[in-house]
mmCIF file of C-alpha atoms in Angstrom:
data_model
loop_
_atom_site.group_PDB
_atom_site.id
_atom_site.type_symbol
_atom_site.label_atom_id
_atom_site.label_comp_id
_atom_site.label_asym_id
_atom_site.label_seq_id
_atom_site.Cartn_x
_atom_site.Cartn_y
_atom_site.Cartn_z
ATOM 1 C CA HIS L 255 98.006 96.819 96.605
ATOM 2 C CA VAL L 256 99.124 98.584 99.759
ATOM 3 C CA GLN L 257 98.710 102.084 100.318
ATOM 4 C CA LEU L 258 100.357 103.931 103.418
ATOM 5 C CA VAL L 259 98.898 107.441 103.941
ATOM 6 C CA GLU L 260 100.937 109.587 106.743
ATOM 7 C CA SER L 261 99.976 112.428 108.865
ATOM 8 C CA GLY L 262 101.006 114.359 111.751
ATOM 9 C CA GLY L 263 104.199 116.162 110.689
ATOM 10 C CA ASP L 264 104.260 119.677 111.961
ATOM 11 C CA LEU L 265 106.780 122.676 113.083
ATOM 12 C CA VAL L 266 107.314 122.103 116.923
ATOM 13 C CA GLN L 267 109.915 124.006 119.237
ATOM 14 C CA GLN L 268 112.991 122.146 120.451
ATOM 15 C CA GLY L 269 112.038 119.734 123.368
ATOM 16 C CA GLY L 270 108.509 119.306 122.081
ATOM 17 C CA SER L 271 106.411 116.383 120.854
ATOM 18 C CA LEU L 272 104.843 114.942 117.928
ATOM 19 C CA ARG L 273 102.851 111.970 116.868
ATOM 20 C CA LEU L 274 103.000 110.434 113.442
ATOM 21 C CA SER L 275 100.551 108.409 111.926
ATOM 22 C CA CYS L 276 100.639 105.888 108.936
ATOM 23 C CA THR L 277 97.489 104.248 108.186
ATOM 24 C CA VAL L 278 97.643 101.234 106.071
ATOM 25 C CA SER L 279 95.189 99.767 103.512
ATOM 26 C CA GLY L 280 95.413 96.792 101.173
ATOM 27 C CA ASN L 281 97.311 93.531 101.303
ATOM 28 C CA THR L 282 98.026 93.073 105.183
ATOM 29 C CA ASP L 283 100.888 90.419 104.104
ATOM 30 C CA ASP L 284 103.216 93.222 103.196
ATOM 31 C CA THR L 285 102.533 95.113 106.076
ATOM 32 C CA ARG L 286 103.373 92.782 109.023
ATOM 33 C CA CYS L 287 106.436 94.877 109.330
ATOM 34 C CA MET L 288 106.416 98.595 109.558
ATOM 35 C CA ALA L 289 109.511 100.852 109.928
ATOM 36 C CA ARG L 290 110.326 104.798 109.741
ATOM 37 C CA PHE L 291 112.851 106.365 107.825
ATOM 38 C CA ARG L 292 113.562 109.831 107.308
ATOM 39 C CA GLN L 293 115.298 112.284 104.932
ATOM 40 C CA ALA L 294 116.697 115.629 105.658
ATOM 41 C CA ALA L 295 116.452 118.321 103.328
ATOM 42 C CA GLY L 296 119.533 118.405 100.713
ATOM 43 C CA LYS L 297 120.363 114.954 101.860
ATOM 44 C CA GLU L 298 120.031 111.564 100.889
ATOM 45 C CA ARG L 299 117.405 109.369 102.806
ATOM 46 C CA GLU L 300 118.916 107.702 105.666
ATOM 47 C CA ASP L 301 119.927 104.170 104.913
ATOM 48 C CA VAL L 302 118.960 103.058 108.480
ATOM 49 C CA ALA L 303 115.382 103.166 109.756
ATOM 50 C CA LEU L 304 114.773 105.002 113.136
ATOM 51 C CA ALA L 305 112.329 102.450 114.391
ATOM 52 C CA GLY L 306 110.714 99.234 113.270
ATOM 53 C CA ILE L 307 107.714 97.205 114.667
ATOM 54 C CA SER L 308 107.087 93.633 113.454
ATOM 55 C CA GLY L 309 104.046 91.536 113.349
ATOM 56 C CA ASP L 310 104.148 90.245 116.993
ATOM 57 C CA ASP L 311 104.525 93.762 117.931
ATOM 58 C CA SER L 312 108.125 93.666 119.013
ATOM 59 C CA THR L 313 110.063 96.845 118.304
ATOM 60 C CA THR L 314 113.596 97.932 117.800
ATOM 61 C CA TYR L 315 115.132 101.636 117.249
ATOM 62 C CA VAL L 316 118.485 103.107 116.514
ATOM 63 C CA ASP L 317 120.667 104.536 119.437
ATOM 64 C CA SER L 318 119.774 108.008 118.337
ATOM 65 C CA VAL L 319 116.050 107.944 119.059
ATOM 66 C CA LYS L 320 115.588 104.852 121.380
ATOM 67 C CA ASP L 321 115.099 106.819 124.465
ATOM 68 C CA ARG L 322 113.032 109.690 122.922
ATOM 69 C CA PHE L 323 110.958 107.700 120.075
ATOM 70 C CA THR L 324 108.396 104.864 120.443
ATOM 71 C CA ILE L 325 106.539 103.142 117.362
ATOM 72 C CA SER L 326 103.411 101.337 118.259
ATOM 73 C CA ARG L 327 100.380 99.617 116.285
ATOM 74 C CA ASP L 328 96.574 99.931 116.698
ATOM 75 C CA ASN L 329 95.363 96.901 114.524
ATOM 76 C CA ALA L 330 91.764 98.135 114.929
ATOM 77 C CA LYS L 331 92.603 101.555 113.137
ATOM 78 C CA ASN L 332 95.342 99.805 110.719
ATOM 79 C CA THR L 333 97.553 102.610 111.890
ATOM 80 C CA VAL L 334 101.127 102.620 113.033
ATOM 81 C CA TYR L 335 102.151 105.582 115.400
ATOM 82 C CA LEU L 336 105.642 107.001 115.832
ATOM 83 C CA GLN L 337 105.433 109.041 119.268
ATOM 84 C CA MET L 338 108.518 111.540 119.108
ATOM 85 C CA ASN L 339 109.508 113.317 122.339
ATOM 86 C CA SER L 340 112.183 115.651 123.526
ATOM 87 C CA LEU L 341 112.629 116.701 119.607
ATOM 88 C CA LYS L 342 115.729 118.528 118.831
ATOM 89 C CA PRO L 343 116.393 120.708 115.542
ATOM 90 C CA GLU L 344 118.701 117.584 114.104
ATOM 91 C CA ASP L 345 115.578 115.838 113.997
ATOM 92 C CA THR L 346 114.189 118.093 111.343
ATOM 93 C CA ALA L 347 113.283 115.965 108.259
ATOM 94 C CA MET L 348 110.484 114.545 106.165
ATOM 95 C CA TYR L 349 109.667 111.255 107.644
ATOM 96 C CA PHE L 350 108.587 108.202 105.540
ATOM 97 C CA CYS L 351 107.055 104.982 106.894
ATOM 98 C CA ALA L 352 107.311 101.773 104.881
ATOM 99 C CA SER L 353 105.908 98.219 104.994
ATOM 100 C CA GLY L 354 106.904 94.747 104.171
ATOM 101 C CA PRO L 355 106.633 91.229 105.038
ATOM 102 C CA PRO L 356 109.156 89.780 107.684
ATOM 103 C CA THR L 357 112.641 89.121 105.783
ATOM 104 C CA GLY L 358 115.198 88.546 108.473
ATOM 105 C CA THR L 359 115.382 89.955 111.690
ATOM 106 C CA LEU L 360 113.884 93.327 112.355
ATOM 107 C CA ALA L 361 117.245 94.746 113.390
ATOM 108 C CA THR L 362 118.386 93.220 110.012
ATOM 109 C CA MET L 363 115.508 94.545 107.887
ATOM 110 C CA LEU L 364 116.111 98.400 109.381
ATOM 111 C CA ARG L 365 119.476 98.279 107.673
ATOM 112 C CA LYS L 366 118.076 97.322 104.327
ATOM 113 C CA PRO L 367 115.614 99.849 102.981
ATOM 114 C CA GLN L 368 115.428 97.762 99.639
ATOM 115 C CA LEU L 369 113.572 95.168 102.039
ATOM 116 C CA TRP L 370 110.892 97.557 102.707
ATOM 117 C CA LEU L 371 108.187 97.020 99.739
ATOM 118 C CA ASN L 372 105.714 99.904 100.233
ATOM 119 C CA TRP L 373 106.160 103.673 101.079
ATOM 120 C CA GLY L 374 104.054 106.393 102.167
ATOM 121 C CA GLN L 375 104.286 109.992 100.872
ATOM 122 C CA GLY L 376 106.209 111.453 103.684
ATOM 123 C CA THR L 377 105.222 114.001 106.397
ATOM 124 C CA GLN L 378 107.428 116.857 107.329
ATOM 125 C CA VAL L 379 108.621 117.320 110.793
ATOM 126 C CA THR L 380 110.474 120.786 111.717
ATOM 127 C CA VAL L 381 111.944 121.498 114.882
ATOM 128 C CA SER L 382 113.041 124.864 115.502
#
């Protein structure tokens, strides 16, 4: 059983920064790959993850965030971080972390939410 516990969401002004955390417990075979999705209020969850990190710590991002967001992993703390800089009002959303075993390339996995087996409860980011 895998549990993903999220934290770090907050209200921040445009141009500000936040760091989201996702702490993992349980079967690490299902947590080698990690990703971040988001869902704006009143909308469906975006089908493409914002960022992902694989078991060898390679990363990939969608174009809209690749110069602003950084995903990283601290294995000693079983935690994956998403550092978000230069935040914009359109970044306002509930952010979810997800984990899964490697199933294809990371770039492919980011476009297939169904490949991610475990999901966190979400953390709210609001940019004013």
